[in-house]
Short mmCIF file of C-alpha atoms in Angstrom, two decimals:
data_model
loop_
_atom_site.label_atom_id
_atom_site.label_comp_id
_atom_site.label_asym_id
_atom_site.label_seq_id
_atom_site.Cartn_x
_atom_site.Cartn_y
_atom_site.Cartn_z
CA UNK A 1 90.96 101.21 75.98
CA UNK A 2 87.85 99.55 77.58
CA UNK A 3 85.07 100.38 80.38
CA UNK A 4 86.62 98.01 82.86
CA UNK A 5 90.05 98.89 82.52
CA UNK A 6 89.39 102.62 82.34
CA UNK A 7 87.24 102.02 85.89
CA UNK A 8 90.12 99.96 87.26
CA UNK A 9 92.45 102.91 86.11
CA UNK A 10 90.44 105.62 87.60
CA UNK A 11 89.54 104.64 90.78
CA UNK A 12 89.75 107.42 93.68
CA UNK A 13 89.08 106.48 97.28
CA UNK A 14 85.08 108.22 98.58
CA UNK A 15 85.46 108.97 102.22
CA UNK A 16 82.28 111.41 101.68
CA UNK A 17 78.78 109.36 101.76
CA UNK A 18 75.56 110.45 100.67
CA UNK A 19 72.87 109.24 103.55
CA UNK A 20 71.05 106.58 100.85
CA UNK A 21 71.61 102.65 101.92
CA UNK A 22 72.10 100.06 99.25
CA UNK A 23 69.48 98.18 97.72
CA UNK A 24 69.88 94.41 98.86
CA UNK A 25 69.91 93.46 95.17
CA UNK A 26 73.27 95.70 94.87
CA UNK A 27 74.73 94.51 98.51
CA UNK A 28 73.99 90.70 96.25
CA UNK A 29 75.78 91.84 93.25
CA UNK A 30 78.72 93.07 94.95
CA UNK A 31 78.99 89.97 97.13
CA UNK A 32 77.91 87.52 93.85
CA UNK A 33 81.29 89.40 92.27
CA UNK A 34 83.48 89.71 95.48
CA UNK A 35 82.40 85.62 95.56
CA UNK A 36 83.66 85.26 91.49
CA UNK A 37 87.24 85.82 92.40
CA UNK A 38 89.67 82.94 92.68
CA UNK A 39 90.47 81.29 95.41
CA UNK A 40 93.08 78.89 96.31
CA UNK A 41 92.05 75.46 95.82
CA UNK A 42 88.63 76.14 95.76
CA UNK A 43 88.56 76.64 100.01
CA UNK A 44 86.86 79.53 99.65
CA UNK A 45 88.45 80.85 102.66
CA UNK A 46 87.02 84.51 103.52
CA UNK A 47 83.52 85.95 105.17
CA UNK A 48 82.24 88.54 104.52
CA UNK A 49 80.25 90.64 107.72
CA UNK A 50 77.77 93.52 106.46
CA UNK A 51 77.36 95.74 109.10
CA UNK A 52 73.75 97.88 109.24
CA UNK A 53 73.19 98.47 113.12
CA UNK A 54 74.19 101.82 113.12
CA UNK A 55 75.60 101.01 116.85
CA UNK A 56 77.33 98.52 115.52
CA UNK A 57 79.04 101.22 112.94
CA UNK A 58 79.68 103.72 115.12
CA UNK A 59 81.81 101.56 117.61
CA UNK A 60 84.07 100.65 114.50
CA UNK A 61 84.24 104.05 113.05
CA UNK A 62 85.23 105.03 116.78
CA UNK A 63 87.82 101.70 116.84
CA UNK A 64 89.11 103.43 112.88
CA UNK A 65 90.21 106.65 114.91
CA UNK A 66 86.57 108.09 114.46
CA UNK A 67 86.76 108.34 110.68
CA UNK A 68 82.99 109.80 110.53
CA UNK A 69 82.55 107.43 106.87
CA UNK A 70 82.90 104.64 108.74
CA UNK A 71 79.32 104.96 110.39
CA UNK A 72 77.97 107.36 107.59
CA UNK A 73 77.78 105.43 104.31
CA UNK A 74 75.71 103.08 102.31
CA UNK A 75 76.36 99.98 103.19
CA UNK A 76 80.31 98.94 105.26
CA UNK A 77 81.18 95.67 104.47
CA UNK A 78 83.91 93.85 106.81
CA UNK A 79 85.91 90.99 105.22
CA UNK A 80 87.06 88.21 107.43
CA UNK A 81 89.64 85.51 106.62
CA UNK A 82 87.72 82.28 107.39
CA UNK A 83 88.97 79.09 108.52
CA UNK A 84 86.87 78.34 111.06
CA UNK A 85 84.15 76.73 108.30
CA UNK A 86 86.83 74.15 107.67
CA UNK A 87 87.31 73.29 111.08
CA UNK A 88 83.54 72.63 111.26
CA UNK A 89 84.19 70.82 108.05
CA UNK A 90 86.94 68.40 110.03
CA UNK A 91 84.48 67.49 112.25
CA UNK A 92 81.74 66.99 110.39
CA UNK A 93 84.34 65.08 107.92
CA UNK A 94 86.06 63.24 110.65
CA UNK A 95 89.59 64.30 109.65
CA UNK A 96 92.10 66.08 111.60
CA UNK A 97 92.82 69.06 110.14
CA UNK A 98 94.43 70.98 112.94
CA UNK A 99 97.74 71.79 111.91
CA UNK A 100 96.66 72.82 108.15
CA UNK A 101 94.35 75.23 110.11
CA UNK A 102 96.80 76.78 112.43
CA UNK A 103 99.40 76.94 109.49
CA UNK A 104 101.32 80.33 108.83
CA UNK A 105 100.23 78.91 104.56
CA UNK A 106 96.81 78.96 105.48
CA UNK A 107 96.64 81.97 107.39
CA UNK A 108 98.32 83.76 104.18
CA UNK A 109 95.72 81.73 102.09
CA UNK A 110 93.22 83.55 104.37
CA UNK A 111 94.20 86.85 103.74
CA UNK A 112 94.97 86.20 100.07
CA UNK A 113 91.36 84.63 99.05
CA UNK A 114 90.00 87.64 101.22
CA UNK A 115 92.50 90.31 99.64
CA UNK A 116 90.95 88.84 95.82
CA UNK A 117 87.55 88.92 96.52
CA UNK A 118 87.48 92.51 98.61
CA UNK A 119 88.93 93.82 95.59
CA UNK A 120 86.36 92.58 93.03
CA UNK A 121 83.77 93.86 95.55
CA UNK A 122 85.28 97.18 95.09
CA UNK A 123 85.24 97.06 91.42
CA UNK A 124 82.06 95.93 91.19
CA UNK A 125 81.11 98.69 93.72
CA UNK A 126 82.76 101.84 91.23
CA UNK A 127 81.18 100.08 88.62
CA UNK A 128 77.55 100.65 89.69
CA UNK A 129 78.57 104.36 90.37
CA UNK A 130 79.50 103.79 93.74
CA UNK A 131 82.83 104.86 95.77
CA UNK A 132 84.68 102.92 98.16
CA UNK A 133 87.44 103.27 100.65
CA UNK A 134 89.04 99.95 102.28
CA UNK A 135 89.09 100.53 106.38
CA UNK A 136 92.38 99.06 108.00
CA UNK A 137 91.06 101.14 110.58
CA UNK A 138 89.71 98.18 112.14
CA UNK A 139 92.79 96.58 112.87
CA UNK A 140 92.87 99.61 115.41
CA UNK A 141 91.42 96.79 117.63
CA UNK A 142 90.61 93.32 116.48
CA UNK A 143 89.66 92.32 119.75
CA UNK A 144 86.84 94.87 119.60
CA UNK A 145 85.77 94.20 116.19
CA UNK A 146 85.61 90.67 117.00
CA UNK A 147 83.54 90.73 120.17
CA UNK A 148 80.87 93.04 118.57
CA UNK A 149 80.49 91.01 115.55
CA UNK A 150 80.99 88.02 117.16
CA UNK A 151 83.70 86.31 115.63
CA UNK A 152 84.54 82.79 116.16
CA UNK A 153 88.17 81.46 116.49
CA UNK A 154 89.98 80.91 113.61
CA UNK A 155 88.31 84.37 111.86
CA UNK A 156 90.14 87.01 111.35
CA UNK A 157 88.68 90.70 110.66
CA UNK A 158 91.33 92.04 108.60
CA UNK A 159 89.72 95.49 106.95
CA UNK A 160 86.25 97.07 106.05
CA UNK A 161 84.78 98.76 102.78
CA UNK A 162 82.68 101.10 103.09
CA UNK A 163 80.66 101.75 99.67
CA UNK A 164 77.94 104.55 99.01
CA UNK A 165 77.07 107.33 97.02
CA UNK A 166 79.80 109.60 97.27
CA UNK A 167 79.53 113.02 98.03
CA UNK A 168 83.21 114.52 97.10
CA UNK A 169 85.61 112.52 95.75
CA UNK A 170 89.93 112.13 96.04
CA UNK A 171 92.09 113.35 93.92
CA UNK A 172 94.48 110.19 92.39
CA UNK A 173 97.96 110.23 93.90
CA UNK A 174 100.69 109.38 91.85
CA UNK A 175 102.08 105.89 92.34
CA UNK A 176 105.47 104.53 92.34
CA UNK A 177 107.13 104.30 88.79
CA UNK A 178 106.18 101.49 87.10
CA UNK A 179 109.49 100.43 86.69
CA UNK A 180 110.34 100.42 90.60
CA UNK A 181 106.91 98.22 91.01
CA UNK A 182 107.63 95.90 87.63
CA UNK A 183 111.15 94.22 87.78
CA UNK A 184 111.94 91.22 85.07
CA UNK A 185 113.58 88.25 85.65
CA UNK A 186 114.81 88.87 89.23
CA UNK A 187 114.78 91.79 91.84
CA UNK A 188 115.99 94.96 90.68
CA UNK A 189 119.80 94.13 92.03
CA UNK A 190 121.52 97.62 91.74
CA UNK A 191 120.73 99.51 94.31
CA UNK A 192 121.96 102.92 93.15
CA UNK A 193 119.14 102.07 90.35
CA UNK A 194 116.61 101.15 93.25
CA UNK A 195 117.08 105.05 94.69
CA UNK A 196 116.79 106.75 92.16
CA UNK A 197 113.41 105.97 91.62
CA UNK A 198 112.55 106.84 94.88
CA UNK A 199 114.23 110.08 94.70
CA UNK A 200 112.13 110.30 91.20
CA UNK A 201 109.52 109.76 92.43
CA UNK A 202 109.64 111.73 95.78
CA UNK A 203 109.73 114.73 93.38
CA UNK A 204 106.32 113.87 91.90
CA UNK A 205 105.08 113.47 95.34
CA UNK A 206 105.99 116.52 96.29
CA UNK A 207 105.11 118.41 92.77
CA UNK A 208 101.49 116.88 93.75
CA UNK A 209 101.12 118.34 97.17
CA UNK A 210 102.65 121.76 96.25
CA UNK A 211 100.03 122.08 93.68
CA UNK A 212 97.20 120.62 95.73
CA UNK A 213 97.29 122.35 98.94
CA UNK A 214 98.97 125.63 97.32
CA UNK A 215 102.70 125.12 98.54
CA UNK A 216 101.20 124.41 102.16
CA UNK A 217 102.72 120.77 102.30
CA UNK A 218 105.36 119.97 100.35
CA UNK A 219 106.79 116.17 101.61
CA UNK A 220 107.90 113.50 100.06
CA UNK A 221 106.71 109.57 99.70
CA UNK A 222 110.07 108.74 101.50
CA UNK A 223 109.76 111.09 104.45
CA UNK A 224 106.35 109.88 104.84
CA UNK A 225 106.84 106.13 105.04
CA UNK A 226 109.82 106.52 107.44
CA UNK A 227 107.80 108.41 109.72
CA UNK A 228 104.48 106.88 110.47
CA UNK A 229 106.76 103.17 110.37
CA UNK A 230 108.97 104.49 113.02
CA UNK A 231 106.08 104.59 115.28
CA UNK A 232 105.62 100.50 115.44
CA UNK A 233 101.37 100.37 114.79
CA UNK A 234 99.60 97.74 116.33
CA UNK A 235 101.90 95.24 117.79
CA UNK A 236 99.40 93.29 119.50
CA UNK A 237 98.74 91.89 116.50
CA UNK A 238 100.75 88.58 116.38
CA UNK A 239 99.35 87.35 119.58
CA UNK A 240 95.76 88.38 118.54
CA UNK A 241 96.41 85.95 115.22
CA UNK A 242 97.19 83.54 117.18
CA UNK A 243 94.84 83.92 119.91
CA UNK A 244 92.49 83.17 116.99
CA UNK A 245 94.36 79.94 115.86
CA UNK A 246 96.05 81.61 113.21
CA UNK A 247 99.81 81.70 112.08
CA UNK A 248 100.62 79.34 115.28
CA UNK A 249 102.69 77.20 113.06
CA UNK B 1 73.99 94.94 84.09
CA UNK B 2 77.18 96.89 83.08
CA UNK B 3 80.24 95.05 80.99
CA UNK B 4 82.56 95.11 84.51
CA UNK B 5 80.47 93.44 86.29
CA UNK B 6 79.62 90.70 83.66
CA UNK B 7 83.10 90.28 83.37
CA UNK B 8 83.70 90.17 87.35
CA UNK B 9 80.62 87.46 87.17
CA UNK B 10 82.14 85.55 84.15
CA UNK B 11 85.50 84.74 85.70
CA UNK B 12 86.62 81.67 84.23
CA UNK B 13 90.14 79.44 85.29
CA UNK B 14 92.50 79.36 81.77
CA UNK B 15 95.19 76.47 82.26
CA UNK B 16 95.87 76.32 78.62
CA UNK B 17 97.51 79.31 76.31
CA UNK B 18 98.41 79.82 72.83
CA UNK B 19 102.22 80.14 72.11
CA UNK B 20 101.76 83.85 71.62
CA UNK B 21 103.87 86.75 74.30
CA UNK B 22 101.83 89.64 75.57
CA UNK B 23 103.11 92.74 74.02
CA UNK B 24 104.77 95.80 75.91
CA UNK B 25 101.74 97.92 76.09
CA UNK B 26 99.62 94.93 77.57
CA UNK B 27 102.24 94.10 80.41
CA UNK B 28 102.04 97.92 81.52
CA UNK B 29 98.16 98.09 81.10
CA UNK B 30 98.11 94.88 83.23
CA UNK B 31 100.45 96.58 86.29
CA UNK B 32 99.67 99.99 85.48
CA UNK B 33 95.82 98.55 86.78
CA UNK B 34 97.52 96.55 89.29
CA UNK B 35 99.04 99.98 90.48
CA UNK B 36 95.63 101.83 90.36
CA UNK B 37 94.31 99.20 93.76
CA UNK B 38 93.81 100.80 97.09
CA UNK B 39 96.80 100.72 99.32
CA UNK B 40 97.02 100.93 103.25
CA UNK B 41 98.33 104.14 103.95
CA UNK B 42 99.84 104.84 100.66
CA UNK B 43 102.58 102.29 101.78
CA UNK B 44 102.32 100.44 98.01
CA UNK B 45 103.72 97.54 100.04
CA UNK B 46 104.21 94.89 97.26
CA UNK B 47 106.52 94.17 93.96
CA UNK B 48 105.44 92.76 90.73
CA UNK B 49 108.29 90.11 88.80
CA UNK B 50 107.45 89.59 85.14
CA UNK B 51 109.55 86.22 84.34
CA UNK B 52 110.52 85.95 80.77
CA UNK B 53 113.78 83.67 80.81
CA UNK B 54 112.54 80.24 79.84
CA UNK B 55 115.05 78.13 82.37
CA UNK B 56 113.48 80.20 84.49
CA UNK B 57 109.91 79.84 83.84
CA UNK B 58 110.74 76.33 83.43
CA UNK B 59 112.32 75.71 87.11
CA UNK B 60 109.45 77.74 88.51
CA UNK B 61 106.86 74.99 86.81
CA UNK B 62 108.67 71.92 87.95
CA UNK B 63 108.59 73.73 92.05
CA UNK B 64 104.88 74.02 90.90
CA UNK B 65 104.24 71.03 90.61
CA UNK B 66 104.73 70.66 86.79
CA UNK B 67 101.65 72.22 85.59
CA UNK B 68 103.06 72.84 82.10
CA UNK B 69 101.14 76.28 81.61
CA UNK B 70 103.44 77.84 84.51
CA UNK B 71 106.38 77.79 81.80
CA UNK B 72 103.61 78.22 78.92
CA UNK B 73 101.95 81.17 78.77
CA UNK B 74 102.16 84.72 77.42
CA UNK B 75 103.21 86.21 80.44
CA UNK B 76 104.13 84.71 83.89
CA UNK B 77 103.41 87.44 86.56
CA UNK B 78 105.02 86.95 90.13
CA UNK B 79 103.25 88.78 93.00
CA UNK B 80 105.24 89.54 96.35
CA UNK B 81 105.13 91.39 99.54
CA UNK B 82 107.63 93.80 99.46
CA UNK B 83 108.85 96.01 102.86
CA UNK B 84 112.41 96.05 101.33
CA UNK B 85 111.33 99.35 99.78
CA UNK B 86 110.52 100.37 102.79
CA UNK B 87 113.88 99.14 104.73
CA UNK B 88 115.80 100.99 102.02
CA UNK B 89 113.47 104.12 102.75
CA UNK B 90 114.44 103.92 106.48
CA UNK B 91 118.36 103.94 106.09
CA UNK B 92 117.62 106.59 103.56
CA UNK B 93 115.62 108.91 106.12
CA UNK B 94 117.62 108.35 108.91
CA UNK B 95 114.47 106.22 111.22
CA UNK B 96 114.77 103.08 112.71
CA UNK B 97 111.86 101.13 110.94
CA UNK B 98 113.23 98.16 111.85
CA UNK B 99 109.95 96.26 114.18
CA UNK B 100 107.94 98.06 111.96
CA UNK B 101 108.72 96.10 109.35
CA UNK B 102 109.25 92.95 111.20
CA UNK B 103 105.43 92.72 112.75
CA UNK B 104 102.70 90.37 111.93
CA UNK B 105 100.22 93.81 111.01
CA UNK B 106 102.78 94.70 108.30
CA UNK B 107 103.21 90.98 107.01
CA UNK B 108 99.36 90.95 106.51
CA UNK B 109 99.28 94.68 105.06
CA UNK B 110 102.16 93.43 102.27
CA UNK B 111 99.80 90.38 101.78
CA UNK B 112 96.60 92.77 101.35
CA UNK B 113 98.24 94.89 99.20
CA UNK B 114 99.97 92.74 96.67
CA UNK B 115 96.51 90.50 96.69
CA UNK B 116 94.32 93.42 96.13
CA UNK B 117 96.64 94.47 93.39
CA UNK B 118 96.74 91.44 91.52
CA UNK B 119 92.87 90.93 91.50
CA UNK B 120 93.11 94.63 89.38
CA UNK B 121 95.48 93.06 87.49
CA UNK B 122 93.61 89.55 86.65
CA UNK B 123 90.42 91.80 85.34
CA UNK B 124 92.57 94.13 83.53
CA UNK B 125 93.96 91.14 81.60
CA UNK B 126 90.42 89.20 81.12
CA UNK B 127 88.95 92.86 79.96
CA UNK B 128 91.54 92.35 77.32
CA UNK B 129 90.21 89.21 75.97
CA UNK B 130 93.07 87.20 77.67
CA UNK B 131 92.96 84.31 80.75
CA UNK B 132 94.01 84.39 83.54
CA UNK B 133 95.25 81.09 86.28
CA UNK B 134 97.05 82.01 89.67
CA UNK B 135 99.90 79.85 90.77
CA UNK B 136 99.49 79.48 94.52
CA UNK B 137 101.89 76.33 93.66
CA UNK B 138 105.13 79.13 94.20
CA UNK B 139 104.98 78.56 97.57
CA UNK B 140 105.80 74.41 97.16
CA UNK B 141 109.45 75.89 97.92
CA UNK B 142 109.98 79.71 97.84
CA UNK B 143 113.84 79.33 98.55
CA UNK B 144 113.94 77.86 95.36
CA UNK B 145 111.74 80.71 93.82
CA UNK B 146 113.71 83.45 96.39
CA UNK B 147 117.10 82.16 94.52
CA UNK B 148 115.78 82.05 91.22
CA UNK B 149 114.49 85.60 91.29
CA UNK B 150 117.19 86.94 92.94
CA UNK B 151 114.68 88.30 96.16
CA UNK B 152 115.93 90.58 99.11
CA UNK B 153 114.74 90.66 102.34
CA UNK B 154 111.74 91.64 103.78
CA UNK B 155 110.24 90.26 100.09
CA UNK B 156 108.06 87.31 100.07
CA UNK B 157 106.62 85.90 96.34
CA UNK B 158 102.80 85.08 97.53
CA UNK B 159 101.53 83.25 94.11
CA UNK B 160 102.02 83.31 90.29
CA UNK B 161 99.68 85.22 87.94
CA UNK B 162 100.09 83.13 84.32
CA UNK B 163 98.17 85.37 81.74
CA UNK B 164 97.53 84.10 78.08
CA UNK B 165 95.74 83.92 74.88
CA UNK B 166 93.39 80.80 76.03
CA UNK B 167 92.78 77.79 74.22
CA UNK B 168 90.59 76.21 76.52
CA UNK B 169 88.65 77.49 79.08
CA UNK B 170 87.37 75.64 82.40
CA UNK B 171 84.00 75.49 83.34
CA UNK B 172 83.16 78.24 86.80
CA UNK B 173 83.00 75.82 89.10
CA UNK B 174 79.66 76.95 91.78
CA UNK B 175 80.92 79.03 95.12
CA UNK B 176 79.26 78.93 98.27
CA UNK B 177 76.10 79.95 99.05
CA UNK B 178 75.17 83.47 99.60
CA UNK B 179 74.11 83.18 102.68
CA UNK B 180 76.85 81.36 103.82
CA UNK B 181 79.98 83.21 103.02
CA UNK B 182 77.53 86.62 103.38
CA UNK B 183 76.43 87.52 107.10
CA UNK B 184 74.65 90.63 108.27
CA UNK B 185 75.71 92.33 112.04
CA UNK B 186 77.17 89.14 113.36
CA UNK B 187 79.24 85.95 112.16
CA UNK B 188 76.45 83.19 111.98
CA UNK B 189 75.85 81.81 115.80
CA UNK B 190 73.20 79.24 114.66
CA UNK B 191 75.45 75.97 114.12
CA UNK B 192 72.58 74.31 112.91
CA UNK B 193 71.53 76.94 110.05
CA UNK B 194 75.77 77.08 109.04
CA UNK B 195 75.73 73.26 108.82
CA UNK B 196 72.75 72.80 106.57
CA UNK B 197 74.13 75.56 104.30
CA UNK B 198 77.63 73.55 103.62
CA UNK B 199 75.27 70.69 103.28
CA UNK B 200 73.04 72.27 100.89
CA UNK B 201 76.41 73.25 98.91
CA UNK B 202 77.53 70.02 99.00
CA UNK B 203 74.37 68.73 96.81
CA UNK B 204 75.12 71.80 94.36
CA UNK B 205 78.83 70.67 94.11
CA UNK B 206 77.85 66.52 93.80
CA UNK B 207 75.71 68.06 90.89
CA UNK B 208 77.99 69.62 89.22
CA UNK B 209 81.05 67.13 89.01
CA UNK B 210 78.05 64.39 87.95
CA UNK B 211 76.93 66.09 85.38
CA UNK B 212 80.96 67.14 83.85
CA UNK B 213 81.97 63.37 84.47
CA UNK B 214 79.05 61.58 83.51
CA UNK B 215 78.36 60.27 86.89
CA UNK B 216 82.62 59.16 87.36
CA UNK B 217 82.93 61.71 90.06
CA UNK B 218 80.47 62.37 93.00
CA UNK B 219 82.56 64.13 95.55
CA UNK B 220 81.22 67.07 98.01
CA UNK B 221 82.91 69.74 98.50
CA UNK B 222 83.21 68.81 102.01
CA UNK B 223 85.15 65.71 101.65
CA UNK B 224 86.98 67.60 99.71
CA UNK B 225 88.46 70.16 102.12
CA UNK B 226 88.46 67.39 104.52
CA UNK B 227 90.80 65.29 102.95
CA UNK B 228 93.11 68.08 101.51
CA UNK B 229 93.95 69.64 104.63
CA UNK B 230 94.01 66.34 106.49
CA UNK B 231 97.41 66.28 104.92
CA UNK B 232 99.56 69.98 106.13
CA UNK B 233 101.01 71.47 103.19
CA UNK B 234 103.90 73.71 103.24
CA UNK B 235 105.01 74.21 106.69
CA UNK B 236 108.17 75.47 106.55
CA UNK B 237 106.09 78.67 105.60
CA UNK B 238 106.11 79.95 108.85
CA UNK B 239 110.28 79.67 109.70
CA UNK B 240 110.58 80.75 105.85
CA UNK B 241 108.62 84.09 106.66
CA UNK B 242 110.77 84.65 109.10
CA UNK B 243 114.12 84.17 107.47
CA UNK B 244 112.65 86.48 105.50
CA UNK B 245 112.04 89.49 108.14
CA UNK B 246 108.78 89.53 107.93
CA UNK B 247 105.91 88.01 110.55
CA UNK B 248 108.63 88.27 113.60
CA UNK B 249 106.99 90.03 116.27
#
């Protein structure tokens, strides 16, 4: 197996970083790697904001439920779906692009473009021996994030990517069974097979927790997920996204 | 520079493949690579459908504006945002997860999770010496895609990923200027700087086309984008997504 695939399969989340900032060259390599990703019809519908200001980082850490690593890392990137540039382009070229930019289709394109770019960035960072953690917690309060980073209309911050020199590397959590995620020619139609795969996975996850915690924790994946999802989170999102001028029609 | 970063930076789209299918082992490595990507709060909100049935592939190619490579490739993966499994889990665990699953927040999570996984898959394929092309054209008619692949409620096909042995490799199109995509501490506030970066990029793109076509084509990026976006595409998307039970609240 080659180096790239080994690296992909070895991914682990890092939430503890040395107090050592990334160099300008490292940041540039990470961003250029992000830019090399595919983009839908060449629209390049994303932007990346690097946050170095310590006050802003502290604010972003607070928003992310006080996760210290959001402030303390080698560099914090914020990935945004971005159709603001296309709004400017419409004006430059005298074309009416409003309906396109407000569409759910283009909202999806912006999210997909940003995420493809982010995963390239994450892998490039890991290839340099750095660790990474995505920060979905920014979505706890996007209004604050928007104000803090002076984000214009038609741009939506999606998540952070904290990068740095790892001091502590987490274990790799086992993923869903291959057969449960990968379907052939049609989505799995047999409910019993589908549920038995989830139960099989529950055993794997329970074993994982029991082993890691000396038996103190033994929950299943389905109980975790059901508990989490029974408390709806970030229900302001639909209105906020529309307020930013996206996902409106 | 190491192998992984070189590979990321060397990405080129491939739309012409040998008549040679991927092995089961190659498919498994690609899917396991996808699964190794980060996932928001461990929800793993995506599924991948491998399409091998020639009739289905022909139908998907038709939907994608008759792009031949959608039918003729080594393997066609379809990446879906998937909250169906969490719906099943809610029932298994006797918890009400409806509001979560219908939220714009979780719709975004499903898209992000699927795209992160897809980019890992794309890079793993390229690391094996294969070529890839994303197929956003599936979104031309997701109702047909849904029926063809028997996709349940709360699942949304996002794009295809055609993979195979390349016969012809495209040039690499220059990306937006680094400074235009990467902002520091706040989104670029100076409109004149912002526009001048776009104009600088227009020159790069015009040069690229002139050189490639011996002067026959000389359009700019902003004119391309404005023209494309002035014809709203796939405006059925918002209703369709809601019909699938996503992005509703």
